[in-house]
mmCIF file of C-alpha atoms in Angstrom:
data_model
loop_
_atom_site.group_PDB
_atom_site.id
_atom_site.type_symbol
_atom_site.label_atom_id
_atom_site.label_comp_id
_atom_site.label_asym_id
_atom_site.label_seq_id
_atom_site.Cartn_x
_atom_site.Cartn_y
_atom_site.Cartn_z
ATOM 1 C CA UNK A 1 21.272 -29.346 -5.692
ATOM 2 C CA UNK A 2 21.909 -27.540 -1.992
ATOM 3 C CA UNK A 3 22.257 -29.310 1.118
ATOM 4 C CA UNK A 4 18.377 -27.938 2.196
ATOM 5 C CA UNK A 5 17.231 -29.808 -1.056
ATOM 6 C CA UNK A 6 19.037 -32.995 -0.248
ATOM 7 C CA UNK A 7 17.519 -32.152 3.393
ATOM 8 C CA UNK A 8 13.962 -31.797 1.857
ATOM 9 C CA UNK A 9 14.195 -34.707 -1.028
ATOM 10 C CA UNK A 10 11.261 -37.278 -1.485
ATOM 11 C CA UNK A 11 11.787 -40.190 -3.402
ATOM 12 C CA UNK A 12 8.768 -42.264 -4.936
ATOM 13 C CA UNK A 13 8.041 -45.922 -3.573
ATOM 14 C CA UNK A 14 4.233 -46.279 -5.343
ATOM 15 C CA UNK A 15 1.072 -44.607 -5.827
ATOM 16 C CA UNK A 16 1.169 -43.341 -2.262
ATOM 17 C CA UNK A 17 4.409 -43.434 -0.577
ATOM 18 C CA UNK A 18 7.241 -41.204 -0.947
ATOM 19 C CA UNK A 19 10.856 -42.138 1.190
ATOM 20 C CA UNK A 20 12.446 -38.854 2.929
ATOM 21 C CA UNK A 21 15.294 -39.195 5.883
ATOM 22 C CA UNK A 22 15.190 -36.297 7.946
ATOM 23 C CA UNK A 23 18.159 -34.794 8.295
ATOM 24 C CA UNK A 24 19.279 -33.713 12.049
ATOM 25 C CA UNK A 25 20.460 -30.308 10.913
ATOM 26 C CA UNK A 26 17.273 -28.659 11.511
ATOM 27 C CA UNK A 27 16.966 -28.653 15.060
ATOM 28 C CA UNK A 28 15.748 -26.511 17.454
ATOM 29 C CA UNK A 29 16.491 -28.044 21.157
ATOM 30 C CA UNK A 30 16.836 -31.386 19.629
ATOM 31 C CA UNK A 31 13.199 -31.007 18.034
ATOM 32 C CA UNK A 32 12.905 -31.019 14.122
ATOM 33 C CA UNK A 33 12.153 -27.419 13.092
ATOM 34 C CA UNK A 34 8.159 -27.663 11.809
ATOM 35 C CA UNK A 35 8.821 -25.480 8.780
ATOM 36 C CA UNK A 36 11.726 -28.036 7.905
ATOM 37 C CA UNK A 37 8.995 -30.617 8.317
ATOM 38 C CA UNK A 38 6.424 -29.037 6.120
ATOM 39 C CA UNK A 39 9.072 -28.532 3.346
ATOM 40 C CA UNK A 40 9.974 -32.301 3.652
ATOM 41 C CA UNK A 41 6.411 -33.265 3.269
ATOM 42 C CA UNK A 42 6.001 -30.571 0.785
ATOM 43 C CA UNK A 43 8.529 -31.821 -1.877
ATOM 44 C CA UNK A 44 6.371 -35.119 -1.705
ATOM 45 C CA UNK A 45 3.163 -33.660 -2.382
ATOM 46 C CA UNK A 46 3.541 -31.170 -4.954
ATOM 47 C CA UNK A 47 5.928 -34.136 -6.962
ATOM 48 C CA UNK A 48 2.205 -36.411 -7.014
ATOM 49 C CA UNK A 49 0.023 -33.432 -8.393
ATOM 50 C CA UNK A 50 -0.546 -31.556 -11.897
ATOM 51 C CA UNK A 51 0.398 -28.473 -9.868
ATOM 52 C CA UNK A 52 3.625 -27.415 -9.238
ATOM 53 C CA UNK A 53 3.366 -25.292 -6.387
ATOM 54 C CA UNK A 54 1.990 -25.832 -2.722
ATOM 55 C CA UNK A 55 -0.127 -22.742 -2.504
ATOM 56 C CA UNK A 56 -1.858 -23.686 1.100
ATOM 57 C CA UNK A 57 -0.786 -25.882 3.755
ATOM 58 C CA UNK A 58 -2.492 -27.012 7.262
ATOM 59 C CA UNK A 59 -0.100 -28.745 9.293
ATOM 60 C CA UNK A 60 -0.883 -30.512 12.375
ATOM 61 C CA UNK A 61 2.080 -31.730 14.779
ATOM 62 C CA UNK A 62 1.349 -34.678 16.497
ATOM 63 C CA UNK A 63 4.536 -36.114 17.829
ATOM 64 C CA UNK A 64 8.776 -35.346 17.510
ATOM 65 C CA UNK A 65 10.002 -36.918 15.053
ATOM 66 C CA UNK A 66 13.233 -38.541 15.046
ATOM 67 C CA UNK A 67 15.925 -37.749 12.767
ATOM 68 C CA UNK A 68 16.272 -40.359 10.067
ATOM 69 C CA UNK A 69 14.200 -42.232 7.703
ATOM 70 C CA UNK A 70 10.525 -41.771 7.063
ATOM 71 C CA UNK A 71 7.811 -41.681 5.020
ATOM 72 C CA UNK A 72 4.975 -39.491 3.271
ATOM 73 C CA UNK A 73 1.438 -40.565 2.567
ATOM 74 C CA UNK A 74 -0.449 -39.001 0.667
ATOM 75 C CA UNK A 75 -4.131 -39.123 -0.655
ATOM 76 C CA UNK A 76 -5.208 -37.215 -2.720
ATOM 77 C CA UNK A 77 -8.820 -36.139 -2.404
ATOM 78 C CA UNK A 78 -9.396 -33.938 -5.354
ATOM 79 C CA UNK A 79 -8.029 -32.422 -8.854
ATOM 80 C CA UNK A 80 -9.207 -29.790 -10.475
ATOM 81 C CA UNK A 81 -8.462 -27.508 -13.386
ATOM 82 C CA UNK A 82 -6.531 -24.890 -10.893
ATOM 83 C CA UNK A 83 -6.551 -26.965 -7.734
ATOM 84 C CA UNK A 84 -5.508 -30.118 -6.498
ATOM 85 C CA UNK A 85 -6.163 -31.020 -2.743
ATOM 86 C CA UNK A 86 -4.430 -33.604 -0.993
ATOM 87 C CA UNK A 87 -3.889 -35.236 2.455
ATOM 88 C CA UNK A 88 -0.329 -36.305 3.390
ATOM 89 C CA UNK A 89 0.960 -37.800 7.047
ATOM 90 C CA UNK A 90 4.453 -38.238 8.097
ATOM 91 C CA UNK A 91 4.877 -41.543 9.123
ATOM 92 C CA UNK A 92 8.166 -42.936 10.994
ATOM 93 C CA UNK A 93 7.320 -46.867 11.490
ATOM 94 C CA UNK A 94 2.816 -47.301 11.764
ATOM 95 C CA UNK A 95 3.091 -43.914 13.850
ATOM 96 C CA UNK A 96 2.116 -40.445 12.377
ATOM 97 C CA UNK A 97 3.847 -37.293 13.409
ATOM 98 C CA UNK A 98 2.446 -34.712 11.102
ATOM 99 C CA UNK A 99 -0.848 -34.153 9.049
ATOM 100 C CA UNK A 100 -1.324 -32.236 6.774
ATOM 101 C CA UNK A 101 -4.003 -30.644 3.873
ATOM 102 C CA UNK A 102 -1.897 -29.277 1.209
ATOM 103 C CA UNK A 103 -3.552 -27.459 -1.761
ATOM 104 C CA UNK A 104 -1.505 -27.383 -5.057
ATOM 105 C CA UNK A 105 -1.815 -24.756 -7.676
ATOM 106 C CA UNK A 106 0.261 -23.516 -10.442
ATOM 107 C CA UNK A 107 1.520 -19.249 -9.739
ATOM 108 C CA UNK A 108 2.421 -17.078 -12.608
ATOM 109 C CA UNK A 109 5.423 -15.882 -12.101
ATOM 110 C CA UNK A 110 5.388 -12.823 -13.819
ATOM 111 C CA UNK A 111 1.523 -11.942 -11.804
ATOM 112 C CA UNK A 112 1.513 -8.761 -10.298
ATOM 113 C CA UNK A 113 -0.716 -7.664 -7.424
ATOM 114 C CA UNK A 114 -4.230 -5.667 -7.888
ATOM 115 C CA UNK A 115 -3.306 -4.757 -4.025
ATOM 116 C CA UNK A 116 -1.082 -5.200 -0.867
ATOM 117 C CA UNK A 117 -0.340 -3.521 2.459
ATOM 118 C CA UNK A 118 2.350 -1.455 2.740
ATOM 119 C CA UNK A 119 5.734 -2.904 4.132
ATOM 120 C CA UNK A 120 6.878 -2.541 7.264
ATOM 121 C CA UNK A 121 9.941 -0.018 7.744
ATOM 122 C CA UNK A 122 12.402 -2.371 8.900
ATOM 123 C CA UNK A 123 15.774 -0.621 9.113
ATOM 124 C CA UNK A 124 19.192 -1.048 6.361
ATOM 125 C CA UNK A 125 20.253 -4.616 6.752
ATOM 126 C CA UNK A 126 23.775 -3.461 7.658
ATOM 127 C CA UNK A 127 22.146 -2.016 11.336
ATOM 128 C CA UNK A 128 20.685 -5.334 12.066
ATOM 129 C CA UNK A 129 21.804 -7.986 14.896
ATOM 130 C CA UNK A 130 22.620 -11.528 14.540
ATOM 131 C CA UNK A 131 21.662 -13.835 17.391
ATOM 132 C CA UNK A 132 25.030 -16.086 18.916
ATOM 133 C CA UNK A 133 24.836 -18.925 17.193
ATOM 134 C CA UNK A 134 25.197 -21.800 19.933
ATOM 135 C CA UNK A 135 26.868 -24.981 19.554
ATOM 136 C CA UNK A 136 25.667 -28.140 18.072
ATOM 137 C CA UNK A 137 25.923 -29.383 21.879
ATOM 138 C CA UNK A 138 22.607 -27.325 22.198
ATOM 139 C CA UNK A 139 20.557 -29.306 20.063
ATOM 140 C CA UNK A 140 20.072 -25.900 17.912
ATOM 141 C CA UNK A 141 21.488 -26.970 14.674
ATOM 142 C CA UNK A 142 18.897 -25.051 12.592
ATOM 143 C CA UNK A 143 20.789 -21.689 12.896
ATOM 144 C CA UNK A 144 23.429 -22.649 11.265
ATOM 145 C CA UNK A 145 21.532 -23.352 7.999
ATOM 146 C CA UNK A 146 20.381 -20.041 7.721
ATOM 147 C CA UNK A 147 21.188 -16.358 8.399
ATOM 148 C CA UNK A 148 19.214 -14.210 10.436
ATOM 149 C CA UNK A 149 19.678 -10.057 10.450
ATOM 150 C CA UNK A 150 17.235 -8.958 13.393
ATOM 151 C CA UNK A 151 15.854 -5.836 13.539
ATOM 152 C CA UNK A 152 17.126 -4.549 17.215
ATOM 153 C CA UNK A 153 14.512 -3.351 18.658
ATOM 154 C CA UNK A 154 12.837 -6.712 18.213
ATOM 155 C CA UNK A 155 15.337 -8.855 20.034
ATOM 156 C CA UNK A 156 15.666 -6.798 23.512
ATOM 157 C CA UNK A 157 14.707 -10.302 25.468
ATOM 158 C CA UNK A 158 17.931 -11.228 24.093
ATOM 159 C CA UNK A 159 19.731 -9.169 27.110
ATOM 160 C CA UNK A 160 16.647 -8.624 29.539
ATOM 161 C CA UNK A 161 15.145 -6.234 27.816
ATOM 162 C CA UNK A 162 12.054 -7.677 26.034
ATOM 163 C CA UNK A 163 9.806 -4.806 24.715
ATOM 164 C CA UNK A 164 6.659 -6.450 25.936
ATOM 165 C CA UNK A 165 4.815 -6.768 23.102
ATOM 166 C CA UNK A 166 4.651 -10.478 21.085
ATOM 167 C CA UNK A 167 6.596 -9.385 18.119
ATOM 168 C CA UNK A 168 9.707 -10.420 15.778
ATOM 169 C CA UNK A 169 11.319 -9.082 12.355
ATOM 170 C CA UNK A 170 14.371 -10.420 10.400
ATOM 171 C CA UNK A 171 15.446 -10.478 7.435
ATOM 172 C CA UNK A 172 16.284 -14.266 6.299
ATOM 173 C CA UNK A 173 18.340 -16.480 3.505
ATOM 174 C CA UNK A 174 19.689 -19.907 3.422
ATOM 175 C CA UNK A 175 24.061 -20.035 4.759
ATOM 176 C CA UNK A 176 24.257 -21.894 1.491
ATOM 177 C CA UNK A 177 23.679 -19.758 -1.447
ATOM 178 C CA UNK A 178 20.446 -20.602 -2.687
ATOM 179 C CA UNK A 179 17.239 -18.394 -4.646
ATOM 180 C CA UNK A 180 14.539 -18.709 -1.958
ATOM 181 C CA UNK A 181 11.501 -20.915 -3.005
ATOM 182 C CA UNK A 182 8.429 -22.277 -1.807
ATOM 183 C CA UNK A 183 10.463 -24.966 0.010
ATOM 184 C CA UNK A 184 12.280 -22.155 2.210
ATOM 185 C CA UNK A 185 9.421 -20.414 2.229
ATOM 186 C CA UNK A 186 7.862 -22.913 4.093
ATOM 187 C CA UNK A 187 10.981 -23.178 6.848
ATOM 188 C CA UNK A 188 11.149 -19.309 6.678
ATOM 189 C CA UNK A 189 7.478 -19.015 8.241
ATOM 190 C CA UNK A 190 8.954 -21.125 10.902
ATOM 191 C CA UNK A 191 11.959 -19.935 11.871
ATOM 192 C CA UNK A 192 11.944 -16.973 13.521
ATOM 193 C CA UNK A 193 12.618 -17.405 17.836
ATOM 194 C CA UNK A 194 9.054 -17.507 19.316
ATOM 195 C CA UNK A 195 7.102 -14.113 19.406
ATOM 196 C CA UNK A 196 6.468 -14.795 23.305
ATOM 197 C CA UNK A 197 9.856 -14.147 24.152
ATOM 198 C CA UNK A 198 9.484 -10.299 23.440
ATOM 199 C CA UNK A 199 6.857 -10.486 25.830
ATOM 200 C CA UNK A 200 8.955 -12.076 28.479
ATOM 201 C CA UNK A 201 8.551 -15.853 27.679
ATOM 202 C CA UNK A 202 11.221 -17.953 27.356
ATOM 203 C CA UNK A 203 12.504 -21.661 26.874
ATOM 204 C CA UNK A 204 10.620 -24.033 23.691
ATOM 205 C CA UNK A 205 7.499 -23.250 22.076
ATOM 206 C CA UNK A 206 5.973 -26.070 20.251
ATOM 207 C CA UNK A 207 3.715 -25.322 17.401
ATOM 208 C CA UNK A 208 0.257 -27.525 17.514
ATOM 209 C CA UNK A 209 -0.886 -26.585 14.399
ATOM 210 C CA UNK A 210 0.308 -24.339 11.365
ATOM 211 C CA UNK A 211 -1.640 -22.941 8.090
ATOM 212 C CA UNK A 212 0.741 -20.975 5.712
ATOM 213 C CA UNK A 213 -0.153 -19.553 2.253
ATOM 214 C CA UNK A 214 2.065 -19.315 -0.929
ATOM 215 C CA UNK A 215 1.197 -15.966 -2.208
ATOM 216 C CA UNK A 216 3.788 -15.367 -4.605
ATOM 217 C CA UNK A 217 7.100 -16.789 -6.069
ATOM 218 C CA UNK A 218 9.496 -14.896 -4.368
ATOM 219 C CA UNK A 219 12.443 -12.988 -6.092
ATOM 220 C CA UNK A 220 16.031 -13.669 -5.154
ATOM 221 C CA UNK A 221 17.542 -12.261 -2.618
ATOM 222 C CA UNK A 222 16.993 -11.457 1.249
ATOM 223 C CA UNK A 223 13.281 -12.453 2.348
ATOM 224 C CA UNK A 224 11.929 -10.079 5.477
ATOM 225 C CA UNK A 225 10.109 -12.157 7.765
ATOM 226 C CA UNK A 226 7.505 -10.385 10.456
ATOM 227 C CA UNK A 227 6.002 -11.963 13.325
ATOM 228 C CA UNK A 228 3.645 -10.593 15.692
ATOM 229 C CA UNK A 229 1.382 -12.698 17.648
ATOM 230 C CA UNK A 230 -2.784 -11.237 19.464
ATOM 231 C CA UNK A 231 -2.826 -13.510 22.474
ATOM 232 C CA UNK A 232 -0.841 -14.984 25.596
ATOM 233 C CA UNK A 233 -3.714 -16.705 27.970
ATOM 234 C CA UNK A 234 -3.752 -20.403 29.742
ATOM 235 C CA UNK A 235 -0.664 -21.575 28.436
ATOM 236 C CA UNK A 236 -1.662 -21.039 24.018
ATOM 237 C CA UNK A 237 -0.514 -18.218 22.359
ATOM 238 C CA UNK A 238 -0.830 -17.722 18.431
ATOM 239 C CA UNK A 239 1.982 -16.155 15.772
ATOM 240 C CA UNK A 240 1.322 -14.620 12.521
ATOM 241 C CA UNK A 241 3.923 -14.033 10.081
ATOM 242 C CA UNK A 242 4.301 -12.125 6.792
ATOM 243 C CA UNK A 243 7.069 -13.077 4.622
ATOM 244 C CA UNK A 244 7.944 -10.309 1.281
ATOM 245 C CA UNK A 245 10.682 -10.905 -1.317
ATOM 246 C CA UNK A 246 13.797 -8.674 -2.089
ATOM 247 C CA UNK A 247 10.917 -6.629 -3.791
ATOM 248 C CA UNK A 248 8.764 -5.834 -1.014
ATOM 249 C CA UNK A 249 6.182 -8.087 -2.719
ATOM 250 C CA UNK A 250 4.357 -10.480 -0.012
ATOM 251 C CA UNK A 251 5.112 -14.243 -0.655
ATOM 252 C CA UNK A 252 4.182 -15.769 2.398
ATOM 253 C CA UNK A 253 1.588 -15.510 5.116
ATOM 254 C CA UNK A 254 1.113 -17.783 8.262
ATOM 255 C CA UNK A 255 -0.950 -18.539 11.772
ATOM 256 C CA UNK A 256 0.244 -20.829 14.709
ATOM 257 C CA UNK A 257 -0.929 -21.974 17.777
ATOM 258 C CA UNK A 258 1.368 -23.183 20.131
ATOM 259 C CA UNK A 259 2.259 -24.094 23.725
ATOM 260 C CA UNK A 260 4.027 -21.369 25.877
ATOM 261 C CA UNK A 261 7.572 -21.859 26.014
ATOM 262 C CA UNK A 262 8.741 -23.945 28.786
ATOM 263 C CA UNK A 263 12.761 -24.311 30.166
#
């Protein structure tokens, strides 16, 4: 078992409780990372249904979380032959701080797609930047779970030059050897730096509400993550993110809304 499973783990109570302790090493200024928080709630969802794998996910944030222990409820609303659906909250104490409508299906591993898009050209992961990775003093413990190779001319805010244009590609893995599954899929839609700081934004972004998709088991490896996001205006903007295996097969797609980043 790796540290993000531990990280991720949801132990029964009864028919609708699971236990979980989140774990302070996915933080972004202090703030639990939301795909770390979907994961969490994740592991507890797809352990109650006939399906093993979390194939759509709507995720509301309501509050911050603290570090520590906590609890998933879940209700489930409907099973089916191929789908089960099922409400889960994230409770810390009688307050929520995420809901959630998960569907669960079962993938075939060995499917292979009638159609996709062609992939983006992102350049040789050997010609691609890392971000600093700043102390645990920041409150940005997340980065050091995971590596990031950025494509360059995606991360020009990083030195003053942001290109302008909502936008962000990386490839991404786990720092702790680990096969990427729908778990990490579910932090990797997440974990890219905000989209608005290529066009000029800065400070923390907080996601309001997230919808992935599983779309395909990925293959191990490197996963490429792209981010691009349609609108800036009165203080929203949204992100959409694409997510393909070591293959080039798609595994993951996402949409956020969130607040403009604020220092």
């Amino acid at each position: 078992m790796t540290k993000f499973d531990e990280a991720t783990g949801a132990i029964r109570v009864d028919e609708n409780t699971y236990d979980v302790c989140l774990d302070p090493a996915y933080a972004v200024f202090n703030a639990l990372n939301g795909g770390y928080l979907m994961a969490t709630v994740l592991r507890a969802v797809t352990d109650d249904s006939p399906h093993d794998h979390p194939i759509s996910t709507s995720a509301q944030f309501l509050r911050i979380p603290a570090p520590g222990p906590a609890q998933v409820i879940i209700n489930k609303i409907k099973t089916g032959r191929t789908a089960t659906f099922t409400q889960a909250t994230l409770m810390q104490g009688d307050t929520p701080y995420l809901a959630a409508l998960v569907t669960t299906g079962t993938l075939d591993a060995t499917a292979v797609p009638d159609y996709e898009t062609p992939a983006y050209p992102m350049p040789p992961i050997e010609e691609c930047a890392s971000l600093p990775r700043p102390g645990r003093e920041s409150g940005m413990t997340l980065s050091a779970q995971m590596d990031l190779a950025f494509d360059p001319s995606s991360i020009g805010w990083l030195d003053g030059r942001p290109s302008g244009r909502p936008e962000g590609r990386a490839y991404f893995r786990m720092s702790e050897p680990q096969d990427p599954d729908p778990y990490v899929l579910a932090l990797a839609v997440d974990a890219l730096p905000p989209v608005v700081f290529s066009a000029g934004a800065g400070g923390w972004a907080p996601t309001v509400e997230l919808t992935w998709h599983l779309r395909a088991l990925p293959a191990p490896g490197w996963l490429t993550v792209l981010a691009s996001g349609k609108s800036i205006s009165d203080g929203w903007f949204d992100e959409e993110v694409e997510v393909r295996d070591s293959a080039g097969r798609i595994v993951a797609q996402s949409r956020q809304i969130a607040r403009l980043g604020r220092g």
